mmCIF file of C-alpha atoms in Angstrom:
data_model
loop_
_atom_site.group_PDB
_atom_site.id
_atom_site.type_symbol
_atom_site.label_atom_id
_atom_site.label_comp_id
_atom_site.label_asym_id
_atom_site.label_seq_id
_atom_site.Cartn_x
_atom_site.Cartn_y
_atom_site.Cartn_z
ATOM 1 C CA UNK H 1 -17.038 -51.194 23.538
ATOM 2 C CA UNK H 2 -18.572 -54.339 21.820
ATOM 3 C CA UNK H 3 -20.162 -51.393 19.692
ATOM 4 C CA UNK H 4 -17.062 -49.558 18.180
ATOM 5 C CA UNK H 5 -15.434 -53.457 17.242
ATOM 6 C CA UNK H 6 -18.688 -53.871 15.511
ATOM 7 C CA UNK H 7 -18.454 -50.216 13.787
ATOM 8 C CA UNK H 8 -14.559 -51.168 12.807
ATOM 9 C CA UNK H 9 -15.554 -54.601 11.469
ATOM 10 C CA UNK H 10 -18.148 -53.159 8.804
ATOM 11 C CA UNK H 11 -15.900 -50.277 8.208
ATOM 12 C CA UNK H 12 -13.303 -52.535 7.114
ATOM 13 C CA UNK H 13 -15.419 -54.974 5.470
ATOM 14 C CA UNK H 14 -16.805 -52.443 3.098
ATOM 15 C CA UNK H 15 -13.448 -51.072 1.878
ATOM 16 C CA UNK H 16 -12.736 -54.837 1.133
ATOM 17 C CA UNK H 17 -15.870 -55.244 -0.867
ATOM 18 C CA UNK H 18 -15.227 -51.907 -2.757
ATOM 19 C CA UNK H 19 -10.995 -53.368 -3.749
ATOM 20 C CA UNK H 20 -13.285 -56.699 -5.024
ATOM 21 C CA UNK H 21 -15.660 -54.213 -6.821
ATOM 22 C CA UNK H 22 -12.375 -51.866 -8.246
ATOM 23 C CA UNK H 23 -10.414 -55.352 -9.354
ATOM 24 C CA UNK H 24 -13.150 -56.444 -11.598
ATOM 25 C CA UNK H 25 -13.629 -53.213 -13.745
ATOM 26 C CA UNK H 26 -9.213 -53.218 -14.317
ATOM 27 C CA UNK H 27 -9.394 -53.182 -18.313
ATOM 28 C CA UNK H 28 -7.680 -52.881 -21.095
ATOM 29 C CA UNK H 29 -7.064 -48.964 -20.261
ATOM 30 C CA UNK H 30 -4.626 -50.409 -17.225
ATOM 31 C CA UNK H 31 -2.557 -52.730 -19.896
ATOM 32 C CA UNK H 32 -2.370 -50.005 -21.662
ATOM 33 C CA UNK H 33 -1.167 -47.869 -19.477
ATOM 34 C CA UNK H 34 1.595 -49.741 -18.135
ATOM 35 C CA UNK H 35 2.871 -50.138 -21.350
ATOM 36 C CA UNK H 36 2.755 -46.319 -21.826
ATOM 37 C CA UNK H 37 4.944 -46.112 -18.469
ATOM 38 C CA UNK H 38 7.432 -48.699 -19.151
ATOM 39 C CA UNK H 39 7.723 -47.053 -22.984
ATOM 40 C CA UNK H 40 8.178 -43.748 -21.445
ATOM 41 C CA UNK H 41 11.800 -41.948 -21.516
ATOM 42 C CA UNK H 42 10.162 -39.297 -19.165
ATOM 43 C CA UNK H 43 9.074 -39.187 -15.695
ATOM 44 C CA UNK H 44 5.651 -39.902 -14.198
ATOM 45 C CA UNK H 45 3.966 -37.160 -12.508
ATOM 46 C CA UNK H 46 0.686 -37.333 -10.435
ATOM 47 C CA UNK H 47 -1.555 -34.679 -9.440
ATOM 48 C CA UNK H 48 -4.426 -34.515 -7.424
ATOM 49 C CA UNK H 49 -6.395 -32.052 -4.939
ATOM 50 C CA UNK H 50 -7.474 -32.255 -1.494
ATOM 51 C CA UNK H 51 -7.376 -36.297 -0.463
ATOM 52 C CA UNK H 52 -6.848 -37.456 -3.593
ATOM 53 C CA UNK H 53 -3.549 -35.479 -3.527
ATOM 54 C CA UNK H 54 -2.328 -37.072 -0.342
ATOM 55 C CA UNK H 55 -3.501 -40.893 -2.123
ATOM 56 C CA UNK H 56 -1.234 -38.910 -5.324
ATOM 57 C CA UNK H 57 1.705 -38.288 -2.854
ATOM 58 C CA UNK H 58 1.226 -42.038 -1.386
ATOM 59 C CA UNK H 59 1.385 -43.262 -5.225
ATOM 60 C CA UNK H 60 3.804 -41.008 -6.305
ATOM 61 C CA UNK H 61 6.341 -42.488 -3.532
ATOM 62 C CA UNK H 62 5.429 -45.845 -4.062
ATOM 63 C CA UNK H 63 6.117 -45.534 -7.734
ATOM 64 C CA UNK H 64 9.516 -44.245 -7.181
ATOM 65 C CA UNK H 65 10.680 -45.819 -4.589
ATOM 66 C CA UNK H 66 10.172 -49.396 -6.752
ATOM 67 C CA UNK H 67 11.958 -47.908 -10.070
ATOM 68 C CA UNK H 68 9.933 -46.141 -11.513
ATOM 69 C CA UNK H 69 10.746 -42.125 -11.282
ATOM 70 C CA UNK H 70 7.863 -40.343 -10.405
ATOM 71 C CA UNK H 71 6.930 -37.375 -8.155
ATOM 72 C CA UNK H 72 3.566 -35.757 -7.123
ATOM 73 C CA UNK H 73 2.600 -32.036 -8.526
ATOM 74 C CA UNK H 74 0.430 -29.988 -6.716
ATOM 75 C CA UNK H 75 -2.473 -28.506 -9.427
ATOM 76 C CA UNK H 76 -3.037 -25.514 -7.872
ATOM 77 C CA UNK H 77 0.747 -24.974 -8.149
ATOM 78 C CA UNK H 78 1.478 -26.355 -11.459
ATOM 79 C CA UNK H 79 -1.328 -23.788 -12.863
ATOM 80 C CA UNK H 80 0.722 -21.157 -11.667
ATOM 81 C CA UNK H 81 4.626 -22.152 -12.697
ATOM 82 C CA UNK H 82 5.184 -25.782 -12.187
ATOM 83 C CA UNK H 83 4.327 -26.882 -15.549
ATOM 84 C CA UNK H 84 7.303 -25.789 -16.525
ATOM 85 C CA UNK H 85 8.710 -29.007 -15.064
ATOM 86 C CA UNK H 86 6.552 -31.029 -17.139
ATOM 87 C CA UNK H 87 8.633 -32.655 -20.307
ATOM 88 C CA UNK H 88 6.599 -34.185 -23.461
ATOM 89 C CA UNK H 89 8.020 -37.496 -22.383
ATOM 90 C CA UNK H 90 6.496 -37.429 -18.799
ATOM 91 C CA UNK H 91 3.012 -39.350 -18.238
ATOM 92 C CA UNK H 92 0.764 -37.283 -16.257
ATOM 93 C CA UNK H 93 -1.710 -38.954 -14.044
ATOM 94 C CA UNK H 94 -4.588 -36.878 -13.049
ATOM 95 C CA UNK H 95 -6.631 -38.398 -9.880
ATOM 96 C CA UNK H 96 -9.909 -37.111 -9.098
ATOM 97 C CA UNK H 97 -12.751 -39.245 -7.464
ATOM 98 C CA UNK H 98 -15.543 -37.046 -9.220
ATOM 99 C CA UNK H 99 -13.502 -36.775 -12.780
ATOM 100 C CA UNK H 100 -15.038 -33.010 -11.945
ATOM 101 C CA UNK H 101 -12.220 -31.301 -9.810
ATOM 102 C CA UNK H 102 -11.657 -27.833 -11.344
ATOM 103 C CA UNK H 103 -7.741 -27.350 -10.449
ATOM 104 C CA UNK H 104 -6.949 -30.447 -12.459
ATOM 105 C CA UNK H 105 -9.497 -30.229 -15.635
ATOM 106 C CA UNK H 106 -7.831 -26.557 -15.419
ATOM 107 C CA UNK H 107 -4.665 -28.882 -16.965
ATOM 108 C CA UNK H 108 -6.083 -30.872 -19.622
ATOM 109 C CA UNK H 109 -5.527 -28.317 -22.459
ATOM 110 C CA UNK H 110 -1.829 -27.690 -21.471
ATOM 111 C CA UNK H 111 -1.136 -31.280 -21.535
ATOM 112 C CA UNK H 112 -2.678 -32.002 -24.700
ATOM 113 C CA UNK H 113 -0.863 -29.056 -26.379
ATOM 114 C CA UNK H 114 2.320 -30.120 -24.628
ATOM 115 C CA UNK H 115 1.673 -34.174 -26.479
ATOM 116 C CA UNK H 116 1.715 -35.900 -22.684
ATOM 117 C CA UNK H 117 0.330 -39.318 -22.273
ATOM 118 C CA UNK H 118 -2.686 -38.435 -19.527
ATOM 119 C CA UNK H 119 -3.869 -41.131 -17.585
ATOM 120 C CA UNK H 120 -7.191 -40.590 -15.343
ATOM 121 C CA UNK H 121 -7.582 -42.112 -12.291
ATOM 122 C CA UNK H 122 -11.586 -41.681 -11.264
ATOM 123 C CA UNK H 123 -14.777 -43.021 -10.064
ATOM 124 C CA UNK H 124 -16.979 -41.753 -12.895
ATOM 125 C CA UNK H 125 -16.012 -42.623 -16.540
ATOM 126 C CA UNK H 126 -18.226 -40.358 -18.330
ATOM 127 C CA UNK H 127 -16.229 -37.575 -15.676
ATOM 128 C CA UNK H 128 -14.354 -34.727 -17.723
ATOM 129 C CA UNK H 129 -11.301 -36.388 -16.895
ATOM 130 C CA UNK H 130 -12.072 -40.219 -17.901
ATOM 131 C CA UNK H 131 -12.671 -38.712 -21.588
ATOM 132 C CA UNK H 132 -10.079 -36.295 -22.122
ATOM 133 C CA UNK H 133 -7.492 -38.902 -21.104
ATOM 134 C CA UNK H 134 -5.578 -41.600 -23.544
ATOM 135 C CA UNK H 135 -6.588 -44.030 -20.762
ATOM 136 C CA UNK H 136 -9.120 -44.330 -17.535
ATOM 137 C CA UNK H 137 -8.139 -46.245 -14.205
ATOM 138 C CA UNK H 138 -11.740 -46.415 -12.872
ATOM 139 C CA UNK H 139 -11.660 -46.403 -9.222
ATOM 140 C CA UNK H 140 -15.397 -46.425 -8.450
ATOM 141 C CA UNK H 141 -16.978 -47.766 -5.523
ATOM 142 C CA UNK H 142 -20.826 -48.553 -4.796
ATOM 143 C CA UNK H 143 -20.503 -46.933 -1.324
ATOM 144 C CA UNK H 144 -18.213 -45.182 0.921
ATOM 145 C CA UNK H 145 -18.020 -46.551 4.383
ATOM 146 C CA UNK H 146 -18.377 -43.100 5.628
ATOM 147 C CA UNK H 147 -22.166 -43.378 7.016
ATOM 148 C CA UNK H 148 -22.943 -39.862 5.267
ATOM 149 C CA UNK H 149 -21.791 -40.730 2.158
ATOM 150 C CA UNK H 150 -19.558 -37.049 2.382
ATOM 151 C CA UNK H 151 -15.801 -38.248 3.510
ATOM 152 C CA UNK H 152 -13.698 -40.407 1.329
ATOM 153 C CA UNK H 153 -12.876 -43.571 2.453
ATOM 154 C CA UNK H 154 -13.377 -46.487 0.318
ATOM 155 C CA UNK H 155 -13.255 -44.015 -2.792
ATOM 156 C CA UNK H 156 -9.602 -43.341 -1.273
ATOM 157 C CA UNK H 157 -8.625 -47.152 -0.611
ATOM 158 C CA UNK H 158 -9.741 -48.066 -4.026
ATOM 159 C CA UNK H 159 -7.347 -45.396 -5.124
ATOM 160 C CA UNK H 160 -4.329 -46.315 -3.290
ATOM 161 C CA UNK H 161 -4.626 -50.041 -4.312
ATOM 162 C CA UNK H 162 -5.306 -49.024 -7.893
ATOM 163 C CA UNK H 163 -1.890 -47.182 -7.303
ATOM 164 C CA UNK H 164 -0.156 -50.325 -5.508
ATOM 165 C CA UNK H 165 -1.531 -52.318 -8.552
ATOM 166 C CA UNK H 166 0.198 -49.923 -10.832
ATOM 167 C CA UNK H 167 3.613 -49.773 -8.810
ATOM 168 C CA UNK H 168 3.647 -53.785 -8.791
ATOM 169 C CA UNK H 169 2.850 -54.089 -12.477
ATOM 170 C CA UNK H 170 5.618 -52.433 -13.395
ATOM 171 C CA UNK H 171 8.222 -53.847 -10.847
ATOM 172 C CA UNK H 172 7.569 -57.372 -11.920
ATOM 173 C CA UNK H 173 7.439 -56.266 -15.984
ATOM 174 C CA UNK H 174 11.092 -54.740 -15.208
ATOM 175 C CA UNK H 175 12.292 -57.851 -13.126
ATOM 176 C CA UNK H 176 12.897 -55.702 -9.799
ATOM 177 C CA UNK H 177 14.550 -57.442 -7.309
ATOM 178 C CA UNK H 178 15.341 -56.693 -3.469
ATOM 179 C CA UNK H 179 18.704 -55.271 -4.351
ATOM 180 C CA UNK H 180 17.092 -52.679 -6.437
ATOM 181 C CA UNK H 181 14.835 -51.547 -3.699
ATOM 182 C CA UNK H 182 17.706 -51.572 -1.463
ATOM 183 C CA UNK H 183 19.460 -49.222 -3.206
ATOM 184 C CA UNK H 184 16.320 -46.722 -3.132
ATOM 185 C CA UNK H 185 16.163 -47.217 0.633
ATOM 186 C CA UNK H 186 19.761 -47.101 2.175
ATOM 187 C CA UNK H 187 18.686 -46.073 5.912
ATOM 188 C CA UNK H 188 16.646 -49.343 6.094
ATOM 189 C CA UNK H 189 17.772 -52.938 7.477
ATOM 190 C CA UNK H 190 16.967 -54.065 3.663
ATOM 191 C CA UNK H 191 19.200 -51.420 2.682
ATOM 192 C CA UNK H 192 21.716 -52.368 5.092
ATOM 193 C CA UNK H 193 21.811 -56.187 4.543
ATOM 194 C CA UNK H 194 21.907 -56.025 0.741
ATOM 195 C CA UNK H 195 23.871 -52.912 0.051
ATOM 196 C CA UNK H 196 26.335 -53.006 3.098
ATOM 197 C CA UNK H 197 29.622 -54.872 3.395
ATOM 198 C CA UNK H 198 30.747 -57.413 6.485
ATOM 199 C CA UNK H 199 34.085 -54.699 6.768
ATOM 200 C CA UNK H 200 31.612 -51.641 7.154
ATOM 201 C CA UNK H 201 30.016 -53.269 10.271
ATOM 202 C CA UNK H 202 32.737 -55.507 11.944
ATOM 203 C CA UNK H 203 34.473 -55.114 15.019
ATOM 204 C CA UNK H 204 38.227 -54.655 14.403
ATOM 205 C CA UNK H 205 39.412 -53.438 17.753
ATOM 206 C CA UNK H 206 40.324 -55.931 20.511
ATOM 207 C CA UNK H 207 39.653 -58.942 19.407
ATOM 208 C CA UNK H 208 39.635 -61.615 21.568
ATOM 209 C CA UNK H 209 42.636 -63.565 20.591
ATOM 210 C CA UNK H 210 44.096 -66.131 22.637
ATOM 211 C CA UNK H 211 46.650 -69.261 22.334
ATOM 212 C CA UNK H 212 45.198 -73.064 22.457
ATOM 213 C CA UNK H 213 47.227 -73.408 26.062
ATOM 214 C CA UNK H 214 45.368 -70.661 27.583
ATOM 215 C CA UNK H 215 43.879 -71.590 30.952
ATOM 216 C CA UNK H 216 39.899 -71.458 31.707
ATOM 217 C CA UNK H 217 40.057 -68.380 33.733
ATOM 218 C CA UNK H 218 41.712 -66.479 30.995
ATOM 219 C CA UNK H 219 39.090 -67.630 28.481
ATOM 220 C CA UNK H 220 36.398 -66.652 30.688
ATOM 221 C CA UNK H 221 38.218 -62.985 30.863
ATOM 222 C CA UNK H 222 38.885 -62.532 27.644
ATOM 223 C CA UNK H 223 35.597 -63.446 26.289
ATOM 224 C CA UNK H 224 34.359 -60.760 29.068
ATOM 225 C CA UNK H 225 36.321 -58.469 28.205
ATOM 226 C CA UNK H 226 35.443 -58.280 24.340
ATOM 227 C CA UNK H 227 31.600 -58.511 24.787
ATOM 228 C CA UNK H 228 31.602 -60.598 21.742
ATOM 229 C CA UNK H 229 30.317 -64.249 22.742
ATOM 230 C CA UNK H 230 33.308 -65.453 21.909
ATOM 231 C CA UNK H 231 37.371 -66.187 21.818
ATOM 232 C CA UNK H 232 39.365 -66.594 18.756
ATOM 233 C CA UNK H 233 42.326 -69.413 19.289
ATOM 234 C CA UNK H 234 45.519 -68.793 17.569
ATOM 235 C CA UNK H 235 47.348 -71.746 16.108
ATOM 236 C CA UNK H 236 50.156 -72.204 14.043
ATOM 237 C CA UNK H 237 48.169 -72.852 10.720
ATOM 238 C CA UNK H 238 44.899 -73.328 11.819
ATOM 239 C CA UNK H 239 42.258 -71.122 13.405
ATOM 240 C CA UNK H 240 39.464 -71.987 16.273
ATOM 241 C CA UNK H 241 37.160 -70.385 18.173
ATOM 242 C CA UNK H 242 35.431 -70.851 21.609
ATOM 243 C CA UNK H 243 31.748 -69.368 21.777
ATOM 244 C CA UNK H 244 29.494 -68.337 25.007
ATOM 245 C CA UNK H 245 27.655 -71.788 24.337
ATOM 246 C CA UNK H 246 31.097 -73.895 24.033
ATOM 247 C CA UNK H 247 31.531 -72.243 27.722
ATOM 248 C CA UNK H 248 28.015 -73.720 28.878
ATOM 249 C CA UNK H 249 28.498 -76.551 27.652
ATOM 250 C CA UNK H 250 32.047 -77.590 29.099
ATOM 251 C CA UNK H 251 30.727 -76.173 32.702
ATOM 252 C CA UNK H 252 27.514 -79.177 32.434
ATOM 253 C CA UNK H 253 30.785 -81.768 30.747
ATOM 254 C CA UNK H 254 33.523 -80.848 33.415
ATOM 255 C CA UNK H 255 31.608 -79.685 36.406
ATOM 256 C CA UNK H 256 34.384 -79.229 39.515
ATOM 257 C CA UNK H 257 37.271 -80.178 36.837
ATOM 258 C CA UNK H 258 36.590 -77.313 34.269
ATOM 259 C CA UNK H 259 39.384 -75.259 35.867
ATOM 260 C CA UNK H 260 41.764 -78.136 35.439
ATOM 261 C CA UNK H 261 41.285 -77.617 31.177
ATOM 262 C CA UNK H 262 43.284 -75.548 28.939
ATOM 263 C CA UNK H 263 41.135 -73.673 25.768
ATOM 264 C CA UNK H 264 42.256 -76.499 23.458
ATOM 265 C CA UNK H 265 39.665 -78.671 25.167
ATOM 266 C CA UNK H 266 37.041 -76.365 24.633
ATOM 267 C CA UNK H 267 37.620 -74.885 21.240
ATOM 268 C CA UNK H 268 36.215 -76.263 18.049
ATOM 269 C CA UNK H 269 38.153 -76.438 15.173
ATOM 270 C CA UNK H 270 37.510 -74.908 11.548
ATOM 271 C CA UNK H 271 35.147 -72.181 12.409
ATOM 272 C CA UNK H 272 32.443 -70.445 9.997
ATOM 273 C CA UNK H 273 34.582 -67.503 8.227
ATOM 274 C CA UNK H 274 33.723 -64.978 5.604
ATOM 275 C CA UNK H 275 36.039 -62.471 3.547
ATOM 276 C CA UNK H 276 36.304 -58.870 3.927
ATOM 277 C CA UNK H 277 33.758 -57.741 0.749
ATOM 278 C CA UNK H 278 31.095 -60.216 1.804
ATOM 279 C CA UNK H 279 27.634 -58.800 1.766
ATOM 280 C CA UNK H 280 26.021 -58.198 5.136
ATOM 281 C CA UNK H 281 22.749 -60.076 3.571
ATOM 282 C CA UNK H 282 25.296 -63.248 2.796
ATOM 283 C CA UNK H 283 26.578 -62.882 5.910
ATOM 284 C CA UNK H 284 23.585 -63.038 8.068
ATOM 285 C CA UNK H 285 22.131 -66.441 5.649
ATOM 286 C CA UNK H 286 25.172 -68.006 6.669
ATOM 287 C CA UNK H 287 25.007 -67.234 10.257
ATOM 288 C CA UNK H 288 20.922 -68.400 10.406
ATOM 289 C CA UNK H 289 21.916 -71.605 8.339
ATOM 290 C CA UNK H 290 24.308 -72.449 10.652
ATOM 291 C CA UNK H 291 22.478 -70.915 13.527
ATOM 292 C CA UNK H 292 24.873 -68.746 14.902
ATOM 293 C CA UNK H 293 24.851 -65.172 16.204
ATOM 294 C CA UNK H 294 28.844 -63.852 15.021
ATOM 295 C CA UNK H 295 31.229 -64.691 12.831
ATOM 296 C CA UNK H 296 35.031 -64.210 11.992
ATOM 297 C CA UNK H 297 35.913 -61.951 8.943
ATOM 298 C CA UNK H 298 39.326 -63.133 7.110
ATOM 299 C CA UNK H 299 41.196 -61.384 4.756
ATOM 300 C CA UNK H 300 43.900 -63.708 2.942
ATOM 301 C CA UNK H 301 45.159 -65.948 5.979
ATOM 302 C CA UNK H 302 44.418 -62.966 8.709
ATOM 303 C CA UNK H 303 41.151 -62.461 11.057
ATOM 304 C CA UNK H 304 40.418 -58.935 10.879
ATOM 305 C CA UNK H 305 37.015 -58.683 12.398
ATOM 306 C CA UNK H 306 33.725 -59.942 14.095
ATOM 307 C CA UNK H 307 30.769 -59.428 12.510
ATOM 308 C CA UNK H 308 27.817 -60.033 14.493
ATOM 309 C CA UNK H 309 23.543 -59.869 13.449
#
């Protein structure tokens, strides 16, 4: 057992050592390069074989999904149709850990002809690819943690950080902020809490309303009943609310004489509210500031909702 930690550990620790090694050769060609993206009115398409098209795929993803459109072509596939897709505008990126592999030197002349920006991503800068391409992303490593030297590993890490170096480049050049990302991923919490409103999520049925004369046991029912953690009290012009932990606490201050008290005596007074059209992200900073788990939704003078974390 004590031998496969130890295996892990150096496994690990030379992928780390090759990302040091990678981060010191980042040149001019990656300045330039960005600048070539963010100038760009086209898309950016990457293409790679074997691993280095599943690292493409990774990159590809990662590029879009932070603002900057992009989408992975297969070589094989663009040598027989897909170039058709390929606009003068778009920046091709071309990965190939050997600067050798046949499917995507196959591409080189089309590109050229068709005026693309190419940018090679490699581990050999004298490769066919490093010198038919405007600019080089060298991803070489001194050693792959593979013990035969034969699968890629660290040549592949170095690659997908080059990628992630790429992708964050250009998000902080073009000021992209959570929102933005939000609105690539929709089905996520981040998506949720910055894109979706309190009305959207609020519960509008039932609510536990009750007046400030209404007795303990018909608190405790109410507040049951609704599943909420908590009872809203109905005033003339004012508004309170009785919480789960209001409940607790009266039981420790009244003991034997808690059914002897009305809700006024538990309520408190000017509770946290929010309007309909609040985000859910606002919502949810209020509630942790305040450190509370719900809370009422108003629109005008009227509670329409609950919105709970």
């Amino acid at each position: 057992m004590s031998n496969f930690i130890s295996i892990a550990q150096e496994v690990l620790k030379l992928e780390a050592q090759a990302l040091v090694f990678v981060a010191e050769k980042v040149d001019g060609d990656f300045t330039s390069s960005v600048e070539a993206i963010l100038g760009s009115k086209g898309k950016v398409i990457i293409c790679g074989m074997g691993k280095s098209g599943i690292v493409g795929k990774k990159i590809a993803a990662t590029l879009a999904s932070t603002g900057t459109s992009s989408f992975f072509m297969h070589p094989g596939e663009a040598y027989h149709g897909d170039l058709g897709m390929v606009s003068p505008n778009d920046i091709f990126i071309g990965i190939s850990n050997s600067g050798e592999t046949d499917e995507v030197v196959k591409l080189i002349s089309f590109l050229k002809d068709n005026g693309n920006i190419f940018i090679a991503m490699t581990g050999n800068e004298q490769s066919t690819l490093a010198r038919a391409a405007n600019f080089h992303l060298n991803v070489g490593v001194e050693k792959e943690a593979c013990p035969l030297q034969l699968a890629p590993t660290s040549s592949t890490t170095a690659t997908i950080a080059m990628g992630d170096a790429l992708a964050v480049t250009l998000m902080k050049a073009r000021d992209f902020k959570p929102e933005h990302f939000a609105r690539f991923h929709p089905g996520g919490s981040l998506g949720r809490r910055l894109l979706s409103r309190v009305e959207n999520e609020m519960v509008t049925e039932d609510l536990p309303f009750l007046s400030a004369s209404a007795k303990i046991s018909d608190v405790i029912s109410t507040m049951s009943n609704a599943g909420l953690g908590l009872a809203i009290v109905q005033q003339e012009k004012a508004l309170a609310v009785i919480t789960d932990g209001d409940l607790r606490r009266a039981i420790e201050k009244y003991q034997g004489d808690l059914f002897t008290k009305s809700a006024r005596d538990l309520m408190v007074t000017e509770p946290i509210t929010v309007t309909v059209g609040t985000r859910v992200e606002d919502a949810i900073q209020l509630m942790e500031s305040h450190g509370i788990n719900s809370v009422l939704v108003r629109d005008s003078e009227s509670i329409v909702g609950v919105f709970k974390k």
